[in-house]
Coordinates of C-alpha atoms in Angstrom, one line a residue:
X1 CA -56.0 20.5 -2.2
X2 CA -54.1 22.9 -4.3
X3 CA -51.3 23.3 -2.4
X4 CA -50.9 20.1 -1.0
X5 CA -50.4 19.2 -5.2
X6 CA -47.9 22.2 -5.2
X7 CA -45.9 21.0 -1.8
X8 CA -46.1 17.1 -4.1
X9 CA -45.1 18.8 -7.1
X10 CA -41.6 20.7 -5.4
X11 CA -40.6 17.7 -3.3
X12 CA -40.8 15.5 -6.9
X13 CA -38.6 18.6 -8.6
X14 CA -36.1 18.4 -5.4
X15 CA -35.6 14.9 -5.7
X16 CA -35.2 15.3 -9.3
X17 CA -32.2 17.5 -8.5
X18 CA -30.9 15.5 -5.4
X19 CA -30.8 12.6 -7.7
X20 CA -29.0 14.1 -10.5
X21 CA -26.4 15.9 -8.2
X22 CA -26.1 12.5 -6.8
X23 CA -25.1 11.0 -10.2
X24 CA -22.7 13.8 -11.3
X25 CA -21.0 13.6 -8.3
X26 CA -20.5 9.6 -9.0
X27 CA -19.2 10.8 -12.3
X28 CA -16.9 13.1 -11.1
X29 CA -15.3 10.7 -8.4
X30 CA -15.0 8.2 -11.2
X31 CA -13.2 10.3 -13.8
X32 CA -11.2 11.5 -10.7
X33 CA -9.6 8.5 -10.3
X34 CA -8.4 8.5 -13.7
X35 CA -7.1 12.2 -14.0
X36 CA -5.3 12.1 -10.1
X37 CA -1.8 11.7 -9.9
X38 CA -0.5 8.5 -8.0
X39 CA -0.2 8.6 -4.4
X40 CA 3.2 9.9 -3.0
X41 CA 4.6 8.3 0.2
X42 CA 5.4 10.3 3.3
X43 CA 9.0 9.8 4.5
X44 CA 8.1 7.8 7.5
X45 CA 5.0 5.3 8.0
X46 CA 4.7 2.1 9.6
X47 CA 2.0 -0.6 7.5
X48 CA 0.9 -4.3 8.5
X49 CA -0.4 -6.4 5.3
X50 CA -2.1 -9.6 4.7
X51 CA 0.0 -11.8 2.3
X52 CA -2.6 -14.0 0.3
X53 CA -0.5 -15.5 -2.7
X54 CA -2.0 -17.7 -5.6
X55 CA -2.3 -20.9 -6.1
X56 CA 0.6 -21.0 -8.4
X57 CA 2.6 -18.4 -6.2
X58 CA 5.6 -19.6 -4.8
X59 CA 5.2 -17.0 -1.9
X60 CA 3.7 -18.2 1.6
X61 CA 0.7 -16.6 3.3
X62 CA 1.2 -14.3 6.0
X63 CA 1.9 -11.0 7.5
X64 CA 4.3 -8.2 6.7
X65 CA 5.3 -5.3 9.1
X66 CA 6.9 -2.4 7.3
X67 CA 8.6 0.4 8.4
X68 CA 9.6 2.9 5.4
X69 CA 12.0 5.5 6.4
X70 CA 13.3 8.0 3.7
X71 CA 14.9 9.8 6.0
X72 CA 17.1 7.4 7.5
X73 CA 17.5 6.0 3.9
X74 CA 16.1 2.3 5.1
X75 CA 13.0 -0.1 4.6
X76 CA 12.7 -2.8 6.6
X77 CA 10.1 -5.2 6.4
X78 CA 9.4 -8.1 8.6
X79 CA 7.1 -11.3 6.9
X80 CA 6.1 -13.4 9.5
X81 CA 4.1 -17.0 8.1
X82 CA 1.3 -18.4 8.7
X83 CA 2.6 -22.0 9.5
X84 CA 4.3 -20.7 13.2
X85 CA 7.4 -23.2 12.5
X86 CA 8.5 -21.2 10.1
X87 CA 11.1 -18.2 11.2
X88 CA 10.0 -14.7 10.8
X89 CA 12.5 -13.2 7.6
X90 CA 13.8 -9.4 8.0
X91 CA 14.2 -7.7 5.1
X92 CA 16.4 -4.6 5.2
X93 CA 17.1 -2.5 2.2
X94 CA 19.0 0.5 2.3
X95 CA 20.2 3.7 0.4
X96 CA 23.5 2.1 0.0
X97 CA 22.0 -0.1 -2.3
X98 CA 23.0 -3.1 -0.4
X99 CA 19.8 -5.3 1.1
X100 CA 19.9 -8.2 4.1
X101 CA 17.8 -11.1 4.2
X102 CA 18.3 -12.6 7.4
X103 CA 16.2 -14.9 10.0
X104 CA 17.2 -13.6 13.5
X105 CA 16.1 -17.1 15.0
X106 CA 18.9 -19.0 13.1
X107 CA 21.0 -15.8 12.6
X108 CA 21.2 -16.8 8.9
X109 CA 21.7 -14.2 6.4
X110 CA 22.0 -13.3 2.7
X111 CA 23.3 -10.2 1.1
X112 CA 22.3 -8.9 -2.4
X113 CA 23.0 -5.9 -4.2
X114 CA 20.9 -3.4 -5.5
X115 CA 22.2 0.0 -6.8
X116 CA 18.7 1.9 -7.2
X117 CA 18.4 1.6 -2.9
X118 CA 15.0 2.0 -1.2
X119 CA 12.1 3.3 -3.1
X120 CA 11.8 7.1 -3.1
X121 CA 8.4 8.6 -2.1
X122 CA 7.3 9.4 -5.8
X123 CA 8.5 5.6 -7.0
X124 CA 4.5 5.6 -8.0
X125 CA 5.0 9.3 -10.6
X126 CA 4.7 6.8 -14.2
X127 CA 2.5 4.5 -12.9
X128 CA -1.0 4.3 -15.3
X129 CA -4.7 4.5 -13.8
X130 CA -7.0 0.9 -13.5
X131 CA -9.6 2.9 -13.9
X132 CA -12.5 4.6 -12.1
X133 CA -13.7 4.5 -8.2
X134 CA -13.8 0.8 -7.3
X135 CA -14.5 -0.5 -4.2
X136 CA -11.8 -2.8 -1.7
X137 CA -13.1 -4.9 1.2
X138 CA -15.6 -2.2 1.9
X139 CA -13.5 1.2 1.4
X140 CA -13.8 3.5 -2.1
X141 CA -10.1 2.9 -4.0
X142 CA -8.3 4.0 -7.0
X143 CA -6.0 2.4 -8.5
X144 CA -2.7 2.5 -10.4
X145 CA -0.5 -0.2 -12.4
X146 CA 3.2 -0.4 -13.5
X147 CA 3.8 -2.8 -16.1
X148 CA 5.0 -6.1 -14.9
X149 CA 5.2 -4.5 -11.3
X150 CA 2.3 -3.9 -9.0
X151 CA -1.2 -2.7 -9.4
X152 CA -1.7 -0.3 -6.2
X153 CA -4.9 0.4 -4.5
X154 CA -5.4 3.8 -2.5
X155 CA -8.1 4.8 -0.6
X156 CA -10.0 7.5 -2.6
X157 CA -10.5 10.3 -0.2
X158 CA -7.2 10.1 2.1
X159 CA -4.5 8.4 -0.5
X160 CA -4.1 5.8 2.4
X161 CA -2.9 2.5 1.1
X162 CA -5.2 -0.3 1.0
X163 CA -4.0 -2.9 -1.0
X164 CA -1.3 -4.1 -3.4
X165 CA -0.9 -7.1 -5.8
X166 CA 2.7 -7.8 -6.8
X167 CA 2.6 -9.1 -10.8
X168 CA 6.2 -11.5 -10.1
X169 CA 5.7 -12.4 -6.9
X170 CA 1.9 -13.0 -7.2
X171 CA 0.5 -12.0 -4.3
X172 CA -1.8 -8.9 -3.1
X173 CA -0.7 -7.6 0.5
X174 CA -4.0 -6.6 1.9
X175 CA -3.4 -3.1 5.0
X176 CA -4.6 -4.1 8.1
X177 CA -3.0 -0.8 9.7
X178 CA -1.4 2.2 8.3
X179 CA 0.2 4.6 10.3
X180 CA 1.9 7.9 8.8
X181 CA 4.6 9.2 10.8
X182 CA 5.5 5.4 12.1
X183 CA 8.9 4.3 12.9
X184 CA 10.9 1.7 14.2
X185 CA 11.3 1.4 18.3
X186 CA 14.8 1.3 17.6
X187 CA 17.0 3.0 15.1
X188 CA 19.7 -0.2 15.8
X189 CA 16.8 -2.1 14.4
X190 CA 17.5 -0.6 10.6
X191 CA 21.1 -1.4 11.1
X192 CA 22.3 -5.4 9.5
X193 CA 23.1 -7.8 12.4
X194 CA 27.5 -8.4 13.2
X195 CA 26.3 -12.0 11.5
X196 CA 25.2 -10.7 8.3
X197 CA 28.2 -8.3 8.1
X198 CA 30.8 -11.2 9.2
X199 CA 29.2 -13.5 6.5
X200 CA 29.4 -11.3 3.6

């Protein structure tokens, strides 16, 4: 009887433990979140996002394929919408500082200017923590903010993106796939069309 109280009495004590382990461990992910630096982007990935605007957005739902390439000095990022009448837009910014908006369907295209070029991989470095371990459509995050920017979700263990809400635009671009490393099929593809270059 004696040691069968014993064997009760060290499993209580070990649980004890487990359980306070358990919530330091919490503790320390949390405050984690708020002492880590921002994530830094590889030169070259390849993400697909959800677009899910407001109600008083005047962005349309759909889907956005982007291919980041710091190398190459180029982003180009594809929104396709959810109504399928609608033409899928190409966005290509580049290092020059020049970006094309153009609808291949149409061959339509408009050129802006933009001196600061494509972001660079540390574009997050000043941006301020939301807080501690949250969780996203089922995956542990962190997040970051920039002031009148972008609140930016990362996945707490790899840094992986996992979603981002866009403060002007309204809209938080949900990852459906993230893939380090990914580029474009074809490097003409980060290159502005003869119609945008004949138009400008």
């Amino acid at each position: 009887m004696h040691h069968s109280f014993t064997q009760i009495k060290l499993l209580l004590i070990t649980l004890f433990f487990v359980d306070a382990s358990n919530a330091t461990n919490s503790t320390t992910q949390q405050l984690a979140c708020t002492q880590r630096n921002p994530p830094i982007w590889p030169d070259q990935f390849l993400i697909v996002q959800r677009i899910t605007p407001k109600s008083s957005s005047r962005v349309t739902p759909g889907t956005s394929v982007t291919y980041y390439d710091h190398i190459e000095g180029a982003n180009l990022i594809q929104v396709t919408p959810v109504d399928p009448s609608s033409p899928v837009l190409w966005d290509l910014e580049l290092n020059s500082g020049t970006s094309y908006y153009f609808y291949p369907l149409t061959k339509s295209c408009k050129k802006r200017e933009f001196p600061v070029g494509i972001l660079r991989p540390d574009w997050l470095k000043d941006a301020q923590p939301t807080g501690g371990t949250t969780s996203w459509n089922g995956r542990r995050v962190c997040g970051w903010t920039k002031a009148d920017f972008i609140d930016y979700y990362a996945d707490e263990e790899t840094m992986e993106p996992v979603s981002w809400y866009f403060h002007t635009m309204q809209a938080t671009f949900d990852v459906l796939y993230y893939e380090e490393g990914g580029k474009v099929k074809h490097q003409s593809m980060l290159q502005p069309p003869d119609y945008c270059l004949s138009s400008s």
